[in-house]
PDB file of C-alpha atoms in Angstrom:
ATOM      1  CA  MET A 634     112.315  86.632  75.017  1.00  0.00           C
ATOM      2  CA  LYS A 635     112.877  89.896  76.799  1.00  0.00           C
ATOM      3  CA  PHE A 636     110.626  91.348  79.512  1.00  0.00           C
ATOM      4  CA  LEU A 637     110.981  94.824  81.005  1.00  0.00           C
ATOM      5  CA  ILE A 638     109.813  95.653  84.532  1.00  0.00           C
ATOM      6  CA  PHE A 639     109.074  99.357  84.946  1.00  0.00           C
ATOM      7  CA  LEU A 640     109.566 100.570  88.506  1.00  0.00           C
ATOM      8  CA  GLY A 641     106.995 103.307  89.023  1.00  0.00           C
ATOM      9  CA  SER A 642     108.644 105.380  91.728  1.00  0.00           C
ATOM     10  CA  VAL A 643     111.547 107.789  92.032  1.00  0.00           C
ATOM     11  CA  ARG A 644     111.465 108.039  95.809  1.00  0.00           C
ATOM     12  CA  GLN A 645     114.755 107.148  97.445  1.00  0.00           C
ATOM     13  CA  SER A 646     112.868 105.741 100.425  1.00  0.00           C
ATOM     14  CA  THR A 647     109.342 104.944 101.527  1.00  0.00           C
ATOM     15  CA  PRO A 648     108.625 106.126 105.088  1.00  0.00           C
ATOM     16  CA  PRO A 649     108.843 104.593 107.585  1.00  0.00           C
ATOM     17  CA  SER A 650     111.172 102.209 105.741  1.00  0.00           C
ATOM     18  CA  PRO A 651     114.614 103.540 104.735  1.00  0.00           C
ATOM     19  CA  SER A 652     114.447 101.576 101.460  1.00  0.00           C
ATOM     20  CA  ARG A 653     112.273 101.906  98.347  1.00  0.00           C
ATOM     21  CA  LEU A 654     109.165  99.788  98.622  1.00  0.00           C
ATOM     22  CA  GLY A 655     108.632  99.659  94.867  1.00  0.00           C
ATOM     23  CA  GLU A 656     112.132  98.322  94.357  1.00  0.00           C
ATOM     24  CA  ARG A 657     111.330  95.370  96.614  1.00  0.00           C
ATOM     25  CA  VAL A 658     108.244  94.578  94.553  1.00  0.00           C
ATOM     26  CA  ALA A 659     110.078  94.929  91.237  1.00  0.00           C
ATOM     27  CA  LYS A 660     112.860  92.618  92.392  1.00  0.00           C
ATOM     28  CA  ALA A 661     110.304  90.073  93.595  1.00  0.00           C
ATOM     29  CA  CYS A 662     108.624  90.146  90.176  1.00  0.00           C
ATOM     30  CA  GLN A 663     111.971  89.706  88.471  1.00  0.00           C
ATOM     31  CA  ALA A 664     112.851  86.727  90.671  1.00  0.00           C
ATOM     32  CA  CYS A 665     109.471  85.100  90.048  1.00  0.00           C
ATOM     33  CA  LEU A 666     109.740  85.502  86.277  1.00  0.00           C
ATOM     34  CA  GLN A 667     113.264  84.127  86.190  1.00  0.00           C
ATOM     35  CA  ALA A 668     112.306  81.155  88.373  1.00  0.00           C
ATOM     36  CA  THR A 669     109.238  80.369  86.259  1.00  0.00           C
ATOM     37  CA  PHE A 670     110.485  80.757  82.679  1.00  0.00           C
ATOM     38  CA  ASP A 671     113.705  79.505  81.107  1.00  0.00           C
ATOM     39  CA  ASP A 672     113.200  81.451  77.885  1.00  0.00           C
ATOM     40  CA  VAL A 673     112.850  84.931  79.412  1.00  0.00           C
ATOM     41  CA  SER A 674     115.445  87.557  80.327  1.00  0.00           C
ATOM     42  CA  VAL A 675     114.199  90.246  82.683  1.00  0.00           C
ATOM     43  CA  GLU A 676     115.458  93.796  83.215  1.00  0.00           C
ATOM     44  CA  ILE A 677     114.202  96.343  85.729  1.00  0.00           C
ATOM     45  CA  ILE A 678     113.789  99.856  84.352  1.00  0.00           C
ATOM     46  CA  ASP A 679     114.413 102.297  87.203  1.00  0.00           C
ATOM     47  CA  PRO A 680     113.415 105.903  86.369  1.00  0.00           C
ATOM     48  CA  LEU A 681     116.370 107.120  88.426  1.00  0.00           C
ATOM     49  CA  ASP A 682     118.675 105.574  85.809  1.00  0.00           C
ATOM     50  CA  TYR A 683     117.070 107.615  83.019  1.00  0.00           C
ATOM     51  CA  PRO A 684     117.165 111.312  83.931  1.00  0.00           C
ATOM     52  CA  LEU A 685     114.655 113.349  81.952  1.00  0.00           C
ATOM     53  CA  GLU A 686     114.863 116.927  80.726  1.00  0.00           C
ATOM     54  CA  PRO A 687     113.227 119.522  83.043  1.00  0.00           C
ATOM     55  CA  ILE A 688     110.865 120.573  80.223  1.00  0.00           C
ATOM     56  CA  PHE A 689     108.761 117.721  78.866  1.00  0.00           C
ATOM     57  CA  LYS A 690     109.789 116.664  75.373  1.00  0.00           C
ATOM     58  CA  PRO A 691     109.051 113.083  74.321  1.00  0.00           C
ATOM     59  CA  HIS A 692     111.451 110.871  72.434  1.00  0.00           C
ATOM     60  CA  PHE A 693     109.416 111.063  69.223  1.00  0.00           C
ATOM     61  CA  ALA A 694     109.576 114.887  69.220  1.00  0.00           C
ATOM     62  CA  TYR A 695     113.315 114.863  68.503  1.00  0.00           C
ATOM     63  CA  ARG A 696     114.835 114.567  65.070  1.00  0.00           C
ATOM     64  CA  ALA A 697     116.273 111.167  64.246  1.00  0.00           C
ATOM     65  CA  SER A 698     119.448 110.398  66.236  1.00  0.00           C
ATOM     66  CA  GLN A 699     119.210 113.697  68.173  1.00  0.00           C
ATOM     67  CA  ALA A 700     117.326 112.453  71.231  1.00  0.00           C
ATOM     68  CA  PRO A 701     119.194 112.575  74.570  1.00  0.00           C
ATOM     69  CA  GLU A 702     121.165 109.390  75.174  1.00  0.00           C
ATOM     70  CA  PRO A 703     119.023 108.157  78.126  1.00  0.00           C
ATOM     71  CA  LEU A 704     115.841 108.523  76.068  1.00  0.00           C
ATOM     72  CA  GLN A 705     117.338 106.858  73.014  1.00  0.00           C
ATOM     73  CA  MET A 706     118.721 103.975  75.050  1.00  0.00           C
ATOM     74  CA  LEU A 707     115.386 103.322  76.748  1.00  0.00           C
ATOM     75  CA  ALA A 708     113.471 103.644  73.469  1.00  0.00           C
ATOM     76  CA  GLN A 709     115.612 100.883  71.986  1.00  0.00           C
ATOM     77  CA  LYS A 710     115.008  98.656  75.002  1.00  0.00           C
ATOM     78  CA  ILE A 711     111.243  99.218  74.823  1.00  0.00           C
ATOM     79  CA  GLN A 712     111.160  98.456  71.115  1.00  0.00           C
ATOM     80  CA  SER A 713     113.164  95.246  71.461  1.00  0.00           C
ATOM     81  CA  ALA A 714     111.161  93.926  74.447  1.00  0.00           C
ATOM     82  CA  ASP A 715     108.425  91.316  74.086  1.00  0.00           C
ATOM     83  CA  ALA A 716     106.350  92.210  77.157  1.00  0.00           C
ATOM     84  CA  TYR A 717     106.190  94.657  80.051  1.00  0.00           C
ATOM     85  CA  VAL A 718     105.469  94.535  83.757  1.00  0.00           C
ATOM     86  CA  MET A 719     104.283  97.858  85.186  1.00  0.00           C
ATOM     87  CA  VAL A 720     104.871  98.244  88.935  1.00  0.00           C
ATOM     88  CA  SER A 721     103.114 101.203  90.519  1.00  0.00           C
ATOM     89  CA  PRO A 722     101.987 102.583  93.869  1.00  0.00           C
ATOM     90  CA  GLU A 723      98.689 104.451  94.045  1.00  0.00           C
ATOM     91  CA  TYR A 724      98.435 108.243  93.969  1.00  0.00           C
ATOM     92  CA  ASN A 725      94.961 109.751  94.347  1.00  0.00           C
ATOM     93  CA  HIS A 726      93.339 106.568  92.993  1.00  0.00           C
ATOM     94  CA  SER A 727      95.635 106.723  89.971  1.00  0.00           C
ATOM     95  CA  MET A 728      98.948 105.339  88.792  1.00  0.00           C
ATOM     96  CA  SER A 729     102.248 106.824  89.853  1.00  0.00           C
ATOM     97  CA  PRO A 730     103.043 110.230  88.282  1.00  0.00           C
ATOM     98  CA  ALA A 731     106.661 109.069  87.935  1.00  0.00           C
ATOM     99  CA  LEU A 732     105.637 106.041  85.881  1.00  0.00           C
ATOM    100  CA  MET A 733     103.160 108.007  83.785  1.00  0.00           C
ATOM    101  CA  ASP A 734     105.745 110.697  83.054  1.00  0.00           C
ATOM    102  CA  LEU A 735     108.347 108.154  81.981  1.00  0.00           C
ATOM    103  CA  LEU A 736     105.984 106.214  79.710  1.00  0.00           C
ATOM    104  CA  ASN A 737     104.590 109.400  78.168  1.00  0.00           C
ATOM    105  CA  HIS A 738     108.025 110.043  76.660  1.00  0.00           C
ATOM    106  CA  PHE A 739     107.575 107.210  74.172  1.00  0.00           C
ATOM    107  CA  GLY A 740     105.168 106.590  71.331  1.00  0.00           C
ATOM    108  CA  SER A 741     102.782 103.678  71.189  1.00  0.00           C
ATOM    109  CA  SER A 742     104.604 102.265  68.152  1.00  0.00           C
ATOM    110  CA  LEU A 743     107.374 101.086  70.504  1.00  0.00           C
ATOM    111  CA  PHE A 744     104.957  99.270  72.832  1.00  0.00           C
ATOM    112  CA  GLY A 745     102.379  98.201  70.272  1.00  0.00           C
ATOM    113  CA  PHE A 746     101.189  94.645  69.575  1.00  0.00           C
ATOM    114  CA  LYS A 747     102.658  93.309  72.815  1.00  0.00           C
ATOM    115  CA  SER A 748     101.308  92.419  76.250  1.00  0.00           C
ATOM    116  CA  SER A 749     101.723  93.873  79.720  1.00  0.00           C
ATOM    117  CA  ALA A 750     101.007  93.016  83.332  1.00  0.00           C
ATOM    118  CA  ILE A 751      99.819  95.352  86.073  1.00  0.00           C
ATOM    119  CA  VAL A 752     101.397  95.142  89.529  1.00  0.00           C
ATOM    120  CA  THR A 753     100.382  97.567  92.283  1.00  0.00           C
ATOM    121  CA  TYR A 754     101.430  97.800  95.908  1.00  0.00           C
ATOM    122  CA  SER A 755     100.971  99.826  99.065  1.00  0.00           C
ATOM    123  CA  MET A 756     101.843  99.950 102.732  1.00  0.00           C
ATOM    124  CA  GLY A 757      98.120  99.878 103.496  1.00  0.00           C
ATOM    125  CA  GLN A 758      95.409  97.264 103.049  1.00  0.00           C
ATOM    126  CA  TRP A 759      94.282  97.939  99.464  1.00  0.00           C
ATOM    127  CA  GLY A 760      97.513  97.136  97.633  1.00  0.00           C
ATOM    128  CA  GLY A 761      97.109 100.024  95.202  1.00  0.00           C
ATOM    129  CA  ALA A 762      94.231  98.252  93.450  1.00  0.00           C
ATOM    130  CA  ARG A 763      92.461 101.471  92.474  1.00  0.00           C
ATOM    131  CA  ALA A 764      95.496 102.594  90.481  1.00  0.00           C
ATOM    132  CA  ALA A 765      95.141  99.498  88.317  1.00  0.00           C
ATOM    133  CA  VAL A 766      91.816 100.700  86.907  1.00  0.00           C
ATOM    134  CA  ASN A 767      93.522 103.787  85.528  1.00  0.00           C
ATOM    135  CA  MET A 768      96.494 101.758  84.291  1.00  0.00           C
ATOM    136  CA  ARG A 769      94.337  99.474  82.143  1.00  0.00           C
ATOM    137  CA  THR A 770      93.165 102.295  79.884  1.00  0.00           C
ATOM    138  CA  PHE A 771      96.618 103.897  79.820  1.00  0.00           C
ATOM    139  CA  LEU A 772      98.412 100.702  78.759  1.00  0.00           C
ATOM    140  CA  ALA A 773      95.724  99.859  76.216  1.00  0.00           C
ATOM    141  CA  GLU A 774      96.305 103.232  74.575  1.00  0.00           C
ATOM    142  CA  LEU A 775     100.025 102.465  74.395  1.00  0.00           C
ATOM    143  CA  GLY A 776      99.147  99.260  72.574  1.00  0.00           C
ATOM    144  CA  CYS A 777     100.577  96.823  75.142  1.00  0.00           C
ATOM    145  CA  LEU A 778      97.289  95.302  76.266  1.00  0.00           C
ATOM    146  CA  PRO A 779      97.272  94.273  79.946  1.00  0.00           C
ATOM    147  CA  VAL A 780      96.403  90.666  80.741  1.00  0.00           C
ATOM    148  CA  SER A 781      93.266  90.022  82.776  1.00  0.00           C
ATOM    149  CA  ALA A 782      95.007  88.806  85.960  1.00  0.00           C
ATOM    150  CA  MET A 783      96.585  91.529  88.070  1.00  0.00           C
ATOM    151  CA  ILE A 784      98.824  91.584  91.129  1.00  0.00           C
ATOM    152  CA  HIS A 785      97.967  93.733  94.157  1.00  0.00           C
ATOM    153  CA  ILE A 786     100.263  93.632  97.177  1.00  0.00           C
ATOM    154  CA  PRO A 787      98.952  95.186 100.416  1.00  0.00           C
ATOM    155  CA  LYS A 788     101.473  95.875 103.172  1.00  0.00           C
ATOM    156  CA  ALA A 789     104.293  95.051 100.781  1.00  0.00           C
ATOM    157  CA  HIS A 790     106.884  95.884 103.446  1.00  0.00           C
ATOM    158  CA  GLU A 791     105.587  92.877 105.389  1.00  0.00           C
ATOM    159  CA  VAL A 792     105.909  90.548 102.383  1.00  0.00           C
ATOM    160  CA  PHE A 793     109.311  91.313 100.789  1.00  0.00           C
ATOM    161  CA  ASP A 794     112.721  92.290 102.117  1.00  0.00           C
ATOM    162  CA  GLU A 795     114.994  94.826 100.414  1.00  0.00           C
ATOM    163  CA  SER A 796     116.263  92.185  97.983  1.00  0.00           C
ATOM    164  CA  GLY A 797     112.767  91.141  96.927  1.00  0.00           C
ATOM    165  CA  ASN A 798     112.880  87.894  98.898  1.00  0.00           C
ATOM    166  CA  TYR A 799     109.940  86.737 100.991  1.00  0.00           C
ATOM    167  CA  LEU A 800     110.217  87.675 104.629  1.00  0.00           C
ATOM    168  CA  GLN A 801     110.298  85.007 107.294  1.00  0.00           C
ATOM    169  CA  GLY A 802     106.812  83.905 108.291  1.00  0.00           C
ATOM    170  CA  VAL A 803     105.282  84.770 104.928  1.00  0.00           C
ATOM    171  CA  ASP A 804     103.464  82.015 103.005  1.00  0.00           C
ATOM    172  CA  ALA A 805     105.941  82.137 100.134  1.00  0.00           C
ATOM    173  CA  SER A 806     104.298  79.305  98.203  1.00  0.00           C
ATOM    174  CA  SER A 807     100.905  81.018  98.101  1.00  0.00           C
ATOM    175  CA  TRP A 808     102.433  84.350  97.137  1.00  0.00           C
ATOM    176  CA  GLN A 809     104.487  82.718  94.391  1.00  0.00           C
ATOM    177  CA  GLN A 810     101.381  81.070  92.945  1.00  0.00           C
ATOM    178  CA  TYR A 811      99.572  84.400  93.095  1.00  0.00           C
ATOM    179  CA  LEU A 812     102.326  86.157  91.121  1.00  0.00           C
ATOM    180  CA  GLN A 813     102.664  83.278  88.686  1.00  0.00           C
ATOM    181  CA  ARG A 814      98.983  83.413  87.725  1.00  0.00           C
ATOM    182  CA  THR A 815      99.528  86.831  86.187  1.00  0.00           C
ATOM    183  CA  PHE A 816     102.939  86.073  84.741  1.00  0.00           C
ATOM    184  CA  LEU A 817     101.768  82.829  83.119  1.00  0.00           C
ATOM    185  CA  GLN A 818      99.122  84.829  81.289  1.00  0.00           C
ATOM    186  CA  LEU A 819     101.697  87.455  80.348  1.00  0.00           C
ATOM    187  CA  HIS A 820     104.088  84.838  78.991  1.00  0.00           C
ATOM    188  CA  TRP A 821     101.346  83.103  76.982  1.00  0.00           C
ATOM    189  CA  TRP A 822     100.343  86.316  75.253  1.00  0.00           C
ATOM    190  CA  ALA A 823     103.976  87.366  74.782  1.00  0.00           C
ATOM    191  CA  VAL A 824     104.750  84.117  72.971  1.00  0.00           C
ATOM    192  CA  ALA A 825     101.598  84.413  70.862  1.00  0.00           C
ATOM    193  CA  SER A 826     102.256  88.004  69.846  1.00  0.00           C
ATOM    194  CA  GLN A 827     105.946  87.318  69.169  1.00  0.00           C
ATOM    195  CA  ASN A 828     105.037  84.466  66.825  1.00  0.00           C
ATOM    196  CA  GLN A 829     102.440  86.594  65.064  1.00  0.00           C
ATOM    197  CA  ARG A 830     104.849  89.522  64.638  1.00  0.00           C
ATOM    198  CA  ARG A 831     107.295  87.121  62.965  1.00  0.00           C
ATOM    199  CA  MET A 832     104.597  86.069  60.502  1.00  0.00           C
ATOM    200  CA  THR A 833     103.193  89.523  59.784  1.00  0.00           C
ATOM    201  CA  ASN A 834     104.632  92.969  60.479  1.00  0.00           C
ATOM    202  CA  PRO A 835     101.760  94.700  62.327  1.00  0.00           C
ATOM    203  CA  HIS A 836     103.167  98.163  61.654  1.00  0.00           C
ATOM    204  CA  LYS A 837     102.713  97.584  57.924  1.00  0.00           C
ATOM    205  CA  LEU A 838      99.110  96.540  58.435  1.00  0.00           C
ATOM    206  CA  THR A 839      98.287  99.533  60.641  1.00  0.00           C
ATOM    207  CA  PRO A 840     101.067 102.144  60.351  1.00  0.00           C
ATOM    208  CA  PRO A 841     101.579 104.362  63.394  1.00  0.00           C
ATOM    209  CA  PHE A 842     100.399 107.971  63.378  1.00  0.00           C
ATOM    210  CA  ALA A 843     103.752 109.654  62.931  1.00  0.00           C
ATOM    211  CA  HIS A 844     103.280 112.881  60.976  1.00  0.00           C
ATOM    212  CA  ARG A 845     100.199 114.940  61.893  1.00  0.00           C
ATOM    213  CA  PRO A 846      97.666 114.954  64.743  1.00  0.00           C
ATOM    214  CA  ASP A 847      94.781 114.840  62.269  1.00  0.00           C
ATOM    215  CA  GLU A 848      95.876 111.376  61.142  1.00  0.00           C
ATOM    216  CA  ARG A 849      93.773 110.117  64.040  1.00  0.00           C
ATOM    217  CA  ASP A 850      90.648 111.947  62.873  1.00  0.00           C
ATOM    218  CA  ALA A 851      87.677 110.199  61.322  1.00  0.00           C
ATOM    219  CA  PRO A 852      86.970 111.102  57.664  1.00  0.00           C
ATOM    220  CA  VAL A 853      84.708 114.123  57.172  1.00  0.00           C
ATOM    221  CA  SER A 854      82.768 115.348  54.165  1.00  0.00           C
ATOM    222  CA  GLU A 855      83.472 118.659  52.511  1.00  0.00           C
ATOM    223  CA  ASP A 856      80.245 120.053  54.005  1.00  0.00           C
ATOM    224  CA  ASP A 857      81.384 119.062  57.511  1.00  0.00           C
ATOM    225  CA  HIS A 858      84.737 120.734  56.918  1.00  0.00           C
ATOM    226  CA  GLU A 859      83.056 123.979  55.814  1.00  0.00           C
ATOM    227  CA  ALA A 860      80.747 123.863  58.861  1.00  0.00           C
ATOM    228  CA  ASP A 861      83.747 123.525  61.165  1.00  0.00           C
ATOM    229  CA  ILE A 862      85.319 126.596  59.606  1.00  0.00           C
ATOM    230  CA  LEU A 863      82.131 128.623  60.033  1.00  0.00           C
TER     231      LEU A 863
END
């Protein structure tokens, strides 16, 4: 199975630390997943590795095979993955604009019928927990339903070093159990959805909206249509 960890920050550093705090958290998640599951490969998706065009144009807005190489490469990785871990700081009680921008470039058909896990962090005491509320609805709309357990890491710079290892003096066992609670749920749902996708192609049961915006609209009678025109 293949899991993708999305790093939700493009900052090169996180004051007062010279390193990226989100990168520490993402690496810690990767290490935990790899230590817990023998059947999972894990890749960190760093937005800095996928430069986007200055004017927003999502992957699905390009003609087939004409999307920029970074977008096409990431779209293929998203489609082939079995589950996702979304790592985000908190901005104004919401998820990271960098993470939202990156995910908005891809249609829900790539993420759909899979599971996801929410991981938030901060240098303060709340661990980015308020961002997770916003992330639940966002990920549900993408079709990768978030598992119930979430991970919130307050003062993350006091928990992980730059390589994602636990710092000296930290209760590593308790932290590992805390992370594993969420990832065990994620793995369970990933296995279940993978098995179900092998039995039945979900995109044939409920085809994605791929042609017109009004495909999402509820049916209306001819009288309702005339009233809208008037």
